[in-house]
mmCIF file with all atom_site columns, C-alpha atoms in Angstrom:
data_model
loop_
_atom_site.group_PDB
_atom_site.id
_atom_site.type_symbol
_atom_site.label_atom_id
_atom_site.label_alt_id
_atom_site.label_comp_id
_atom_site.label_asym_id
_atom_site.label_entity_id
_atom_site.label_seq_id
_atom_site.pdbx_PDB_ins_code
_atom_site.Cartn_x
_atom_site.Cartn_y
_atom_site.Cartn_z
_atom_site.occupancy
_atom_site.B_iso_or_equiv
_atom_site.pdbx_formal_charge
_atom_site.auth_seq_id
_atom_site.auth_comp_id
_atom_site.auth_asym_id
_atom_site.auth_atom_id
_atom_site.pdbx_PDB_model_num
ATOM 1   C CA . ALA A 1 1   ? 8.544   25.075 3.579   1.00 82.00 ? 1   ALA A CA 1
ATOM 2   C CA . GLN A 1 2   ? 6.149   25.935 6.319   1.00 89.00 ? 2   GLN A CA 1
ATOM 3   C CA . LYS A 1 3   ? 6.545   25.234 10.001  1.00 94.00 ? 3   LYS A CA 1
ATOM 4   C CA . VAL A 1 4   ? 4.373   25.439 13.098  1.00 96.00 ? 4   VAL A CA 1
ATOM 5   C CA . THR A 1 5   ? 5.893   25.723 16.549  1.00 96.00 ? 5   THR A CA 1
ATOM 6   C CA . GLN A 1 6   ? 4.099   25.068 19.786  1.00 97.00 ? 6   GLN A CA 1
ATOM 7   C CA . ALA A 1 7   ? 6.773   25.680 22.359  1.00 95.00 ? 7   ALA A CA 1
ATOM 8   C CA . GLN A 1 8   ? 4.663   24.629 25.326  1.00 97.00 ? 8   GLN A CA 1
ATOM 9   C CA . THR A 1 9   ? 4.717   20.849 25.494  1.00 95.00 ? 9   THR A CA 1
ATOM 10  C CA . GLU A 1 10  ? 2.591   20.586 28.612  1.00 97.00 ? 10  GLU A CA 1
ATOM 11  C CA . ILE A 1 11  ? 0.595   23.000 30.751  1.00 97.00 ? 11  ILE A CA 1
ATOM 12  C CA . SER A 1 12  ? -1.142  22.297 34.046  1.00 97.00 ? 12  SER A CA 1
ATOM 13  C CA . VAL A 1 13  ? -3.750  24.618 35.459  1.00 97.00 ? 13  VAL A CA 1
ATOM 14  C CA . VAL A 1 14  ? -6.353  24.506 38.154  1.00 97.00 ? 14  VAL A CA 1
ATOM 15  C CA . GLU A 1 15  ? -9.969  24.659 37.107  1.00 97.00 ? 15  GLU A CA 1
ATOM 16  C CA . LYS A 1 16  ? -11.308 28.168 36.485  1.00 97.00 ? 16  LYS A CA 1
ATOM 17  C CA . GLU A 1 17  ? -7.897  29.535 35.612  1.00 97.00 ? 17  GLU A CA 1
ATOM 18  C CA . ASP A 1 18  ? -7.392  31.142 32.219  1.00 97.00 ? 18  ASP A CA 1
ATOM 19  C CA . VAL A 1 19  ? -4.776  29.560 29.997  1.00 98.00 ? 19  VAL A CA 1
ATOM 20  C CA . THR A 1 20  ? -3.176  30.611 26.725  1.00 98.00 ? 20  THR A CA 1
ATOM 21  C CA . LEU A 1 21  ? -1.682  28.151 24.274  1.00 98.00 ? 21  LEU A CA 1
ATOM 22  C CA . ASP A 1 22  ? 0.943   29.622 22.006  1.00 98.00 ? 22  ASP A CA 1
ATOM 23  C CA . CYS A 1 23  ? 1.361   28.969 18.302  1.00 98.00 ? 23  CYS A CA 1
ATOM 24  C CA . VAL A 1 24  ? 4.002   30.494 16.057  1.00 98.00 ? 24  VAL A CA 1
ATOM 25  C CA . TYR A 1 25  ? 4.104   29.733 12.360  1.00 97.00 ? 25  TYR A CA 1
ATOM 26  C CA . GLU A 1 26  ? 6.490   30.202 9.470   1.00 96.00 ? 26  GLU A CA 1
ATOM 27  C CA . THR A 1 27  ? 5.594   30.499 5.821   1.00 94.00 ? 27  THR A CA 1
ATOM 28  C CA . ARG A 1 28  ? 6.723   32.554 2.866   1.00 92.00 ? 28  ARG A CA 1
ATOM 29  C CA . ASP A 1 29  ? 3.252   32.547 1.365   1.00 89.00 ? 29  ASP A CA 1
ATOM 30  C CA . THR A 1 30  ? 1.036   35.565 1.933   1.00 89.00 ? 30  THR A CA 1
ATOM 31  C CA . THR A 1 31  ? -2.162  33.544 1.757   1.00 88.00 ? 31  THR A CA 1
ATOM 32  C CA . TYR A 1 32  ? -2.665  30.714 4.179   1.00 91.00 ? 32  TYR A CA 1
ATOM 33  C CA . TYR A 1 33  ? -5.017  29.209 6.745   1.00 90.00 ? 33  TYR A CA 1
ATOM 34  C CA . LEU A 1 34  ? -4.458  28.566 10.425  1.00 92.00 ? 34  LEU A CA 1
ATOM 35  C CA . PHE A 1 35  ? -6.277  25.957 12.472  1.00 92.00 ? 35  PHE A CA 1
ATOM 36  C CA . TRP A 1 36  ? -6.673  24.757 16.010  1.00 95.00 ? 36  TRP A CA 1
ATOM 37  C CA . TYR A 1 37  ? -7.723  21.203 16.857  1.00 94.00 ? 37  TYR A CA 1
ATOM 38  C CA . LYS A 1 38  ? -8.422  19.492 20.149  1.00 96.00 ? 38  LYS A CA 1
ATOM 39  C CA . GLN A 1 39  ? -7.521  15.860 20.741  1.00 94.00 ? 39  GLN A CA 1
ATOM 40  C CA . PRO A 1 40  ? -9.089  14.566 23.965  1.00 92.00 ? 40  PRO A CA 1
ATOM 41  C CA . PRO A 1 41  ? -7.926  11.305 25.544  1.00 87.00 ? 41  PRO A CA 1
ATOM 42  C CA . SER A 1 42  ? -10.390 9.388  23.380  1.00 84.00 ? 42  SER A CA 1
ATOM 43  C CA . GLY A 1 43  ? -8.162  10.243 20.411  1.00 85.00 ? 43  GLY A CA 1
ATOM 44  C CA . GLU A 1 44  ? -10.482 11.892 17.918  1.00 87.00 ? 44  GLU A CA 1
ATOM 45  C CA . LEU A 1 45  ? -9.416  15.222 16.465  1.00 90.00 ? 45  LEU A CA 1
ATOM 46  C CA . VAL A 1 46  ? -11.978 17.957 17.038  1.00 90.00 ? 46  VAL A CA 1
ATOM 47  C CA . PHE A 1 47  ? -11.965 21.001 14.778  1.00 88.00 ? 47  PHE A CA 1
ATOM 48  C CA . LEU A 1 48  ? -12.026 24.277 16.727  1.00 91.00 ? 48  LEU A CA 1
ATOM 49  C CA . ILE A 1 49  ? -11.297 27.080 14.310  1.00 88.00 ? 49  ILE A CA 1
ATOM 50  C CA . ARG A 1 50  ? -10.013 27.980 10.853  1.00 86.00 ? 50  ARG A CA 1
ATOM 51  C CA . ARG A 1 51  ? -8.713  31.461 10.119  1.00 87.00 ? 51  ARG A CA 1
ATOM 52  C CA . ASN A 1 52  ? -7.378  32.837 6.856   1.00 86.00 ? 52  ASN A CA 1
ATOM 53  C CA . SER A 1 53  ? -4.389  35.112 6.649   1.00 90.00 ? 53  SER A CA 1
ATOM 54  C CA . PHE A 1 54  ? -6.399  38.140 5.584   1.00 88.00 ? 54  PHE A CA 1
ATOM 55  C CA . ASP A 1 55  ? -8.663  38.067 8.584   1.00 84.00 ? 55  ASP A CA 1
ATOM 56  C CA . GLU A 1 56  ? -6.837  39.356 11.634  1.00 82.00 ? 56  GLU A CA 1
ATOM 57  C CA . GLN A 1 57  ? -9.936  39.893 13.694  1.00 83.00 ? 57  GLN A CA 1
ATOM 58  C CA . ASN A 1 58  ? -9.826  38.111 16.978  1.00 85.00 ? 58  ASN A CA 1
ATOM 59  C CA . GLU A 1 59  ? -12.530 35.543 17.466  1.00 86.00 ? 59  GLU A CA 1
ATOM 60  C CA . ILE A 1 60  ? -14.418 34.499 20.537  1.00 87.00 ? 60  ILE A CA 1
ATOM 61  C CA . SER A 1 61  ? -16.533 31.403 20.882  1.00 89.00 ? 61  SER A CA 1
ATOM 62  C CA . GLY A 1 62  ? -17.845 30.885 24.369  1.00 93.00 ? 62  GLY A CA 1
ATOM 63  C CA . ARG A 1 63  ? -14.887 30.343 26.654  1.00 95.00 ? 63  ARG A CA 1
ATOM 64  C CA . TYR A 1 64  ? -12.505 30.089 23.702  1.00 95.00 ? 64  TYR A CA 1
ATOM 65  C CA . SER A 1 65  ? -10.782 32.987 22.031  1.00 95.00 ? 65  SER A CA 1
ATOM 66  C CA . TRP A 1 66  ? -8.102  33.293 19.412  1.00 94.00 ? 66  TRP A CA 1
ATOM 67  C CA . ASN A 1 67  ? -5.591  36.066 18.863  1.00 95.00 ? 67  ASN A CA 1
ATOM 68  C CA . PHE A 1 68  ? -4.093  36.231 15.376  1.00 94.00 ? 68  PHE A CA 1
ATOM 69  C CA . GLN A 1 69  ? -1.157  38.599 14.875  1.00 94.00 ? 69  GLN A CA 1
ATOM 70  C CA . LYS A 1 70  ? 0.548   38.548 11.497  1.00 92.00 ? 70  LYS A CA 1
ATOM 71  C CA . SER A 1 71  ? 3.243   40.917 12.745  1.00 93.00 ? 71  SER A CA 1
ATOM 72  C CA . THR A 1 72  ? 4.536   38.242 15.093  1.00 95.00 ? 72  THR A CA 1
ATOM 73  C CA . SER A 1 73  ? 3.323   35.218 13.063  1.00 95.00 ? 73  SER A CA 1
ATOM 74  C CA . SER A 1 74  ? 1.332   34.005 16.004  1.00 96.00 ? 74  SER A CA 1
ATOM 75  C CA . PHE A 1 75  ? -2.098  32.486 16.431  1.00 96.00 ? 75  PHE A CA 1
ATOM 76  C CA . ASN A 1 76  ? -2.629  32.006 20.146  1.00 97.00 ? 76  ASN A CA 1
ATOM 77  C CA . PHE A 1 77  ? -5.553  30.264 21.773  1.00 97.00 ? 77  PHE A CA 1
ATOM 78  C CA . THR A 1 78  ? -6.978  31.241 25.148  1.00 97.00 ? 78  THR A CA 1
ATOM 79  C CA . ILE A 1 79  ? -9.378  29.223 27.259  1.00 97.00 ? 79  ILE A CA 1
ATOM 80  C CA . THR A 1 80  ? -11.137 31.298 29.869  1.00 97.00 ? 80  THR A CA 1
ATOM 81  C CA . ALA A 1 81  ? -12.264 29.736 33.128  1.00 97.00 ? 81  ALA A CA 1
ATOM 82  C CA . SER A 1 82  ? -10.826 26.358 32.207  1.00 97.00 ? 82  SER A CA 1
ATOM 83  C CA . GLN A 1 83  ? -12.695 23.166 33.031  1.00 97.00 ? 83  GLN A CA 1
ATOM 84  C CA . VAL A 1 84  ? -11.582 19.591 33.533  1.00 96.00 ? 84  VAL A CA 1
ATOM 85  C CA . VAL A 1 85  ? -13.208 18.688 30.215  1.00 95.00 ? 85  VAL A CA 1
ATOM 86  C CA . ASP A 1 86  ? -10.720 20.987 28.501  1.00 97.00 ? 86  ASP A CA 1
ATOM 87  C CA . SER A 1 87  ? -7.959  18.519 29.302  1.00 97.00 ? 87  SER A CA 1
ATOM 88  C CA . ALA A 1 88  ? -6.602  17.398 25.967  1.00 97.00 ? 88  ALA A CA 1
ATOM 89  C CA . VAL A 1 89  ? -3.783  17.859 23.507  1.00 96.00 ? 89  VAL A CA 1
ATOM 90  C CA . TYR A 1 90  ? -4.253  20.948 21.389  1.00 97.00 ? 90  TYR A CA 1
ATOM 91  C CA . PHE A 1 91  ? -2.733  21.203 17.944  1.00 97.00 ? 91  PHE A CA 1
ATOM 92  C CA . CYS A 1 92  ? -2.138  24.280 15.865  1.00 97.00 ? 92  CYS A CA 1
ATOM 93  C CA . ALA A 1 93  ? -1.861  23.751 12.106  1.00 94.00 ? 93  ALA A CA 1
ATOM 94  C CA . LEU A 1 94  ? -1.194  25.657 8.898   1.00 93.00 ? 94  LEU A CA 1
ATOM 95  C CA . SER A 1 95  ? -2.234  25.101 5.310   1.00 89.00 ? 95  SER A CA 1
ATOM 96  C CA . LEU A 1 96  ? -1.517  27.031 2.153   1.00 84.00 ? 96  LEU A CA 1
ATOM 97  C CA . THR A 1 97  ? -4.220  28.105 -0.235  1.00 69.00 ? 97  THR A CA 1
ATOM 98  C CA . GLY A 1 98  ? -3.728  27.001 -3.765  1.00 54.00 ? 98  GLY A CA 1
ATOM 99  C CA . THR A 1 99  ? -2.536  23.625 -2.561  1.00 51.00 ? 99  THR A CA 1
ATOM 100 C CA . ALA A 1 100 ? -4.632  20.682 -1.601  1.00 52.00 ? 100 ALA A CA 1
ATOM 101 C CA . SER A 1 101 ? -5.069  22.148 1.861   1.00 71.00 ? 101 SER A CA 1
ATOM 102 C CA . LYS A 1 102 ? -2.457  19.880 3.345   1.00 83.00 ? 102 LYS A CA 1
ATOM 103 C CA . LEU A 1 103 ? -2.061  20.635 7.012   1.00 89.00 ? 103 LEU A CA 1
ATOM 104 C CA . THR A 1 104 ? 1.275   21.138 8.700   1.00 92.00 ? 104 THR A CA 1
ATOM 105 C CA . PHE A 1 105 ? 0.829   20.481 12.391  1.00 95.00 ? 105 PHE A CA 1
ATOM 106 C CA . GLY A 1 106 ? 2.685   21.727 15.409  1.00 96.00 ? 106 GLY A CA 1
ATOM 107 C CA . THR A 1 107 ? 3.837   19.238 17.983  1.00 94.00 ? 107 THR A CA 1
ATOM 108 C CA . GLY A 1 108 ? 0.876   19.919 20.226  1.00 96.00 ? 108 GLY A CA 1
ATOM 109 C CA . THR A 1 109 ? 0.403   21.214 23.750  1.00 97.00 ? 109 THR A CA 1
ATOM 110 C CA . ARG A 1 110 ? -0.963  18.895 26.385  1.00 97.00 ? 110 ARG A CA 1
ATOM 111 C CA . LEU A 1 111 ? -3.293  20.772 28.728  1.00 98.00 ? 111 LEU A CA 1
ATOM 112 C CA . GLN A 1 112 ? -4.128  19.259 32.074  1.00 97.00 ? 112 GLN A CA 1
ATOM 113 C CA . VAL A 1 113 ? -6.892  20.921 34.058  1.00 97.00 ? 113 VAL A CA 1
ATOM 114 C CA . THR A 1 114 ? -7.277  19.738 37.633  1.00 96.00 ? 114 THR A CA 1
ATOM 115 C CA . LEU A 1 115 ? -9.819  20.433 40.330  1.00 92.00 ? 115 LEU A CA 1
ATOM 116 C CA . SER B 2 1   ? -19.975 19.339 9.179   1.00 65.00 ? 1   SER B CA 1
ATOM 117 C CA . ALA B 2 2   ? -18.934 15.980 7.743   1.00 71.00 ? 2   ALA B CA 1
ATOM 118 C CA . VAL B 2 3   ? -19.445 12.640 9.421   1.00 87.00 ? 3   VAL B CA 1
ATOM 119 C CA . ILE B 2 4   ? -16.478 10.391 8.850   1.00 92.00 ? 4   ILE B CA 1
ATOM 120 C CA . SER B 2 5   ? -16.183 6.772  9.833   1.00 95.00 ? 5   SER B CA 1
ATOM 121 C CA . GLN B 2 6   ? -13.129 4.568  9.753   1.00 96.00 ? 6   GLN B CA 1
ATOM 122 C CA . LYS B 2 7   ? -12.808 0.820  9.881   1.00 97.00 ? 7   LYS B CA 1
ATOM 123 C CA . PRO B 2 8   ? -11.316 -0.838 11.787  1.00 97.00 ? 8   PRO B CA 1
ATOM 124 C CA . SER B 2 9   ? -11.143 1.414  14.825  1.00 95.00 ? 9   SER B CA 1
ATOM 125 C CA . ARG B 2 10  ? -8.149  -0.537 16.075  1.00 95.00 ? 10  ARG B CA 1
ATOM 126 C CA . ASP B 2 11  ? -6.196  -3.634 15.227  1.00 97.00 ? 11  ASP B CA 1
ATOM 127 C CA . ILE B 2 12  ? -3.230  -5.629 16.387  1.00 97.00 ? 12  ILE B CA 1
ATOM 128 C CA . CYS B 2 13  ? -1.269  -7.118 13.517  1.00 97.00 ? 13  CYS B CA 1
ATOM 129 C CA . GLN B 2 14  ? 1.797   -9.255 13.101  1.00 97.00 ? 14  GLN B CA 1
ATOM 130 C CA . ARG B 2 15  ? 4.850   -7.940 11.371  1.00 97.00 ? 15  ARG B CA 1
ATOM 131 C CA . GLY B 2 16  ? 5.048   -8.710 7.679   1.00 97.00 ? 16  GLY B CA 1
ATOM 132 C CA . THR B 2 17  ? 1.289   -8.592 7.173   1.00 97.00 ? 17  THR B CA 1
ATOM 133 C CA . SER B 2 18  ? -0.834  -5.847 5.607   1.00 97.00 ? 18  SER B CA 1
ATOM 134 C CA . LEU B 2 19  ? -3.884  -3.975 6.846   1.00 98.00 ? 19  LEU B CA 1
ATOM 135 C CA . THR B 2 20  ? -6.393  -1.992 4.817   1.00 98.00 ? 20  THR B CA 1
ATOM 136 C CA . ILE B 2 21  ? -8.138  0.902  6.529   1.00 98.00 ? 21  ILE B CA 1
ATOM 137 C CA . GLN B 2 22  ? -11.402 2.235  5.168   1.00 98.00 ? 22  GLN B CA 1
ATOM 138 C CA . CYS B 2 23  ? -12.666 5.807  5.332   1.00 97.00 ? 23  CYS B CA 1
ATOM 139 C CA . GLN B 2 24  ? -16.302 6.582  4.582   1.00 97.00 ? 24  GLN B CA 1
ATOM 140 C CA . VAL B 2 25  ? -17.787 10.078 4.479   1.00 94.00 ? 25  VAL B CA 1
ATOM 141 C CA . ASP B 2 26  ? -21.487 10.841 4.726   1.00 92.00 ? 26  ASP B CA 1
ATOM 142 C CA . SER B 2 27  ? -21.425 13.204 1.753   1.00 89.00 ? 27  SER B CA 1
ATOM 143 C CA . GLN B 2 28  ? -19.297 13.965 -1.263  1.00 87.00 ? 28  GLN B CA 1
ATOM 144 C CA . VAL B 2 29  ? -16.095 15.792 -0.479  1.00 85.00 ? 29  VAL B CA 1
ATOM 145 C CA . THR B 2 30  ? -13.531 17.421 -2.673  1.00 80.00 ? 30  THR B CA 1
ATOM 146 C CA . MET B 2 31  ? -10.366 16.450 -0.903  1.00 82.00 ? 31  MET B CA 1
ATOM 147 C CA . MET B 2 32  ? -9.429  13.426 1.169   1.00 91.00 ? 32  MET B CA 1
ATOM 148 C CA . PHE B 2 33  ? -6.173  12.959 3.014   1.00 94.00 ? 33  PHE B CA 1
ATOM 149 C CA . TRP B 2 34  ? -4.441  10.324 5.106   1.00 96.00 ? 34  TRP B CA 1
ATOM 150 C CA . TYR B 2 35  ? -2.394  11.275 8.166   1.00 96.00 ? 35  TYR B CA 1
ATOM 151 C CA . ARG B 2 36  ? -0.295  9.294  10.578  1.00 97.00 ? 36  ARG B CA 1
ATOM 152 C CA . GLN B 2 37  ? 0.165   10.036 14.256  1.00 94.00 ? 37  GLN B CA 1
ATOM 153 C CA . GLN B 2 38  ? 2.950   8.032  15.845  1.00 94.00 ? 38  GLN B CA 1
ATOM 154 C CA . PRO B 2 39  ? 2.734   7.465  19.611  1.00 90.00 ? 39  PRO B CA 1
ATOM 155 C CA . GLY B 2 40  ? 2.980   10.737 21.488  1.00 87.00 ? 40  GLY B CA 1
ATOM 156 C CA . GLN B 2 41  ? 3.712   12.638 18.305  1.00 90.00 ? 41  GLN B CA 1
ATOM 157 C CA . SER B 2 42  ? 2.036   15.151 16.053  1.00 92.00 ? 42  SER B CA 1
ATOM 158 C CA . LEU B 2 43  ? 0.240   14.357 12.830  1.00 94.00 ? 43  LEU B CA 1
ATOM 159 C CA . THR B 2 44  ? 2.087   13.880 9.570   1.00 94.00 ? 44  THR B CA 1
ATOM 160 C CA . LEU B 2 45  ? 0.463   13.862 6.165   1.00 94.00 ? 45  LEU B CA 1
ATOM 161 C CA . ILE B 2 46  ? 0.978   10.621 4.278   1.00 96.00 ? 46  ILE B CA 1
ATOM 162 C CA . ALA B 2 47  ? -0.797  11.408 1.029   1.00 95.00 ? 47  ALA B CA 1
ATOM 163 C CA . THR B 2 48  ? -3.673  13.099 -0.733  1.00 92.00 ? 48  THR B CA 1
ATOM 164 C CA . ALA B 2 49  ? -6.209  10.625 -2.071  1.00 92.00 ? 49  ALA B CA 1
ATOM 165 C CA . ASN B 2 50  ? -7.244  11.745 -5.541  1.00 85.00 ? 50  ASN B CA 1
ATOM 166 C CA . GLN B 2 51  ? -10.487 10.543 -7.025  1.00 85.00 ? 51  GLN B CA 1
ATOM 167 C CA . GLY B 2 52  ? -9.883  8.735  -10.277 1.00 81.00 ? 52  GLY B CA 1
ATOM 168 C CA . SER B 2 53  ? -6.110  9.023  -10.240 1.00 84.00 ? 53  SER B CA 1
ATOM 169 C CA . GLU B 2 54  ? -3.072  7.968  -8.263  1.00 89.00 ? 54  GLU B CA 1
ATOM 170 C CA . ALA B 2 55  ? -2.589  9.385  -4.794  1.00 92.00 ? 55  ALA B CA 1
ATOM 171 C CA . THR B 2 56  ? -0.053  12.147 -4.205  1.00 92.00 ? 56  THR B CA 1
ATOM 172 C CA . TYR B 2 57  ? 2.493   11.125 -1.595  1.00 95.00 ? 57  TYR B CA 1
ATOM 173 C CA . GLU B 2 58  ? 4.474   13.312 0.751   1.00 93.00 ? 58  GLU B CA 1
ATOM 174 C CA . SER B 2 59  ? 8.199   13.043 1.157   1.00 93.00 ? 59  SER B CA 1
ATOM 175 C CA . GLY B 2 60  ? 9.112   9.911  3.056   1.00 94.00 ? 60  GLY B CA 1
ATOM 176 C CA . PHE B 2 61  ? 6.014   7.960  2.044   1.00 96.00 ? 61  PHE B CA 1
ATOM 177 C CA . VAL B 2 62  ? 5.802   5.664  -0.969  1.00 96.00 ? 62  VAL B CA 1
ATOM 178 C CA . ILE B 2 63  ? 3.024   3.944  -2.808  1.00 96.00 ? 63  ILE B CA 1
ATOM 179 C CA . ASP B 2 64  ? 4.446   0.466  -2.322  1.00 97.00 ? 64  ASP B CA 1
ATOM 180 C CA . LYS B 2 65  ? 4.256   0.848  1.426   1.00 97.00 ? 65  LYS B CA 1
ATOM 181 C CA . PHE B 2 66  ? 1.014   2.835  1.634   1.00 97.00 ? 66  PHE B CA 1
ATOM 182 C CA . PRO B 2 67  ? -1.166  2.101  -1.394  1.00 97.00 ? 67  PRO B CA 1
ATOM 183 C CA . ILE B 2 68  ? -4.278  4.266  -1.469  1.00 96.00 ? 68  ILE B CA 1
ATOM 184 C CA . SER B 2 69  ? -7.501  3.979  -3.381  1.00 94.00 ? 69  SER B CA 1
ATOM 185 C CA . ARG B 2 70  ? -10.290 6.491  -3.880  1.00 94.00 ? 70  ARG B CA 1
ATOM 186 C CA . PRO B 2 71  ? -12.951 5.029  -6.121  1.00 92.00 ? 71  PRO B CA 1
ATOM 187 C CA . ASN B 2 72  ? -15.504 7.804  -5.520  1.00 92.00 ? 72  ASN B CA 1
ATOM 188 C CA . LEU B 2 73  ? -16.079 11.075 -3.690  1.00 91.00 ? 73  LEU B CA 1
ATOM 189 C CA . THR B 2 74  ? -17.126 9.505  -0.390  1.00 93.00 ? 74  THR B CA 1
ATOM 190 C CA . PHE B 2 75  ? -14.725 6.605  0.127   1.00 95.00 ? 75  PHE B CA 1
ATOM 191 C CA . SER B 2 76  ? -11.021 5.880  0.361   1.00 96.00 ? 76  SER B CA 1
ATOM 192 C CA . THR B 2 77  ? -8.755  3.134  1.618   1.00 97.00 ? 77  THR B CA 1
ATOM 193 C CA . LEU B 2 78  ? -5.222  3.160  2.944   1.00 98.00 ? 78  LEU B CA 1
ATOM 194 C CA . THR B 2 79  ? -3.214  -0.049 3.098   1.00 98.00 ? 79  THR B CA 1
ATOM 195 C CA . VAL B 2 80  ? -0.222  -0.386 5.386   1.00 98.00 ? 80  VAL B CA 1
ATOM 196 C CA . SER B 2 81  ? 1.898   -3.043 3.713   1.00 98.00 ? 81  SER B CA 1
ATOM 197 C CA . ASN B 2 82  ? 4.526   -5.386 5.072   1.00 97.00 ? 82  ASN B CA 1
ATOM 198 C CA . MET B 2 83  ? 4.096   -3.952 8.522   1.00 97.00 ? 83  MET B CA 1
ATOM 199 C CA . SER B 2 84  ? 6.811   -3.530 11.105  1.00 97.00 ? 84  SER B CA 1
ATOM 200 C CA . PRO B 2 85  ? 6.543   -2.313 14.720  1.00 96.00 ? 85  PRO B CA 1
ATOM 201 C CA . GLU B 2 86  ? 7.535   1.165  13.511  1.00 96.00 ? 86  GLU B CA 1
ATOM 202 C CA . ASP B 2 87  ? 4.192   1.335  11.715  1.00 97.00 ? 87  ASP B CA 1
ATOM 203 C CA . SER B 2 88  ? 2.360   1.289  15.032  1.00 97.00 ? 88  SER B CA 1
ATOM 204 C CA . SER B 2 89  ? 0.420   4.549  14.903  1.00 96.00 ? 89  SER B CA 1
ATOM 205 C CA . ILE B 2 90  ? -2.972  6.106  14.657  1.00 95.00 ? 90  ILE B CA 1
ATOM 206 C CA . TYR B 2 91  ? -3.986  6.537  11.040  1.00 97.00 ? 91  TYR B CA 1
ATOM 207 C CA . LEU B 2 92  ? -6.499  9.284  10.365  1.00 96.00 ? 92  LEU B CA 1
ATOM 208 C CA . CYS B 2 93  ? -8.573  10.100 7.358   1.00 95.00 ? 93  CYS B CA 1
ATOM 209 C CA . SER B 2 94  ? -9.284  13.780 6.766   1.00 93.00 ? 94  SER B CA 1
ATOM 210 C CA . VAL B 2 95  ? -11.673 15.512 4.410   1.00 90.00 ? 95  VAL B CA 1
ATOM 211 C CA . GLN B 2 96  ? -12.308 18.982 3.180   1.00 81.00 ? 96  GLN B CA 1
ATOM 212 C CA . ARG B 2 97  ? -15.398 20.195 1.456   1.00 70.00 ? 97  ARG B CA 1
ATOM 213 C CA . PHE B 2 98  ? -15.310 23.504 -0.363  1.00 65.00 ? 98  PHE B CA 1
ATOM 214 C CA . THR B 2 99  ? -18.423 25.258 0.832   1.00 61.00 ? 99  THR B CA 1
ATOM 215 C CA . GLY B 2 100 ? -17.212 28.827 0.911   1.00 58.00 ? 100 GLY B CA 1
ATOM 216 C CA . PRO B 2 101 ? -15.723 31.062 3.571   1.00 55.00 ? 101 PRO B CA 1
ATOM 217 C CA . ARG B 2 102 ? -16.545 28.639 6.357   1.00 54.00 ? 102 ARG B CA 1
ATOM 218 C CA . ASP B 2 103 ? -14.682 25.715 4.841   1.00 63.00 ? 103 ASP B CA 1
ATOM 219 C CA . GLU B 2 104 ? -13.570 23.341 7.511   1.00 71.00 ? 104 GLU B CA 1
ATOM 220 C CA . GLN B 2 105 ? -11.343 20.316 7.556   1.00 80.00 ? 105 GLN B CA 1
ATOM 221 C CA . TYR B 2 106 ? -12.512 17.298 9.479   1.00 86.00 ? 106 TYR B CA 1
ATOM 222 C CA . PHE B 2 107 ? -10.841 14.194 10.742  1.00 91.00 ? 107 PHE B CA 1
ATOM 223 C CA . GLY B 2 108 ? -12.140 10.697 11.181  1.00 92.00 ? 108 GLY B CA 1
ATOM 224 C CA . PRO B 2 109 ? -11.944 8.959  14.556  1.00 92.00 ? 109 PRO B CA 1
ATOM 225 C CA . GLY B 2 110 ? -8.704  7.247  13.587  1.00 94.00 ? 110 GLY B CA 1
ATOM 226 C CA . THR B 2 111 ? -7.507  3.664  13.345  1.00 96.00 ? 111 THR B CA 1
ATOM 227 C CA . ARG B 2 112 ? -5.182  2.653  16.126  1.00 95.00 ? 112 ARG B CA 1
ATOM 228 C CA . LEU B 2 113 ? -2.705  0.118  14.749  1.00 97.00 ? 113 LEU B CA 1
ATOM 229 C CA . THR B 2 114 ? -0.325  -1.934 16.835  1.00 97.00 ? 114 THR B CA 1
ATOM 230 C CA . VAL B 2 115 ? 2.223   -4.122 15.086  1.00 97.00 ? 115 VAL B CA 1
ATOM 231 C CA . THR B 2 116 ? 3.829   -6.880 17.088  1.00 96.00 ? 116 THR B CA 1
#
């Protein structure tokens, strides 16, 4: 069975600080997908990124970047120059290819960005 | 991207009653799923809604409690039956459309259910 661990339950930073959210996953499959979602206080789940297990290139999208390392089974998410609007719960998730893309979620990290 | 709507957005129900949640997608999708998010918790998959056949339930979830329909490729319903306060959660519909290497999985806005 697969598992996703987000050890950081809550992080508080001051605006403009950089922050990294950790995600460690477990699976015996060699082919899988990793995801990050943002859940702001309004409750909707916002898709951020999907990465397959064969693509270890780091990705940058504006202030967001993701570091995927198969050697350590980690898929960490960094927000550069954080803003108050980044305050949300962030979920990391895993799905296996060849299945119906069912997502296994981590427990989430609550990020609080203050002025 | 996919535009997903859910009805109702929230409801307060009495124990012992049932509530049916609707999920409508703006275009045909291959896969539809139902998730539950209990207060302050992560998301847990309830079932995969299969078009034209019975839903596939995850461990701990049964059809009698959470009957699901999927009459076509853009619509599904989840019923929470014989509700108890423990069913108070956000219920989310999720879809995936196989479009190639940039496949994404989207979630609806959720239905916030409170059972009293």
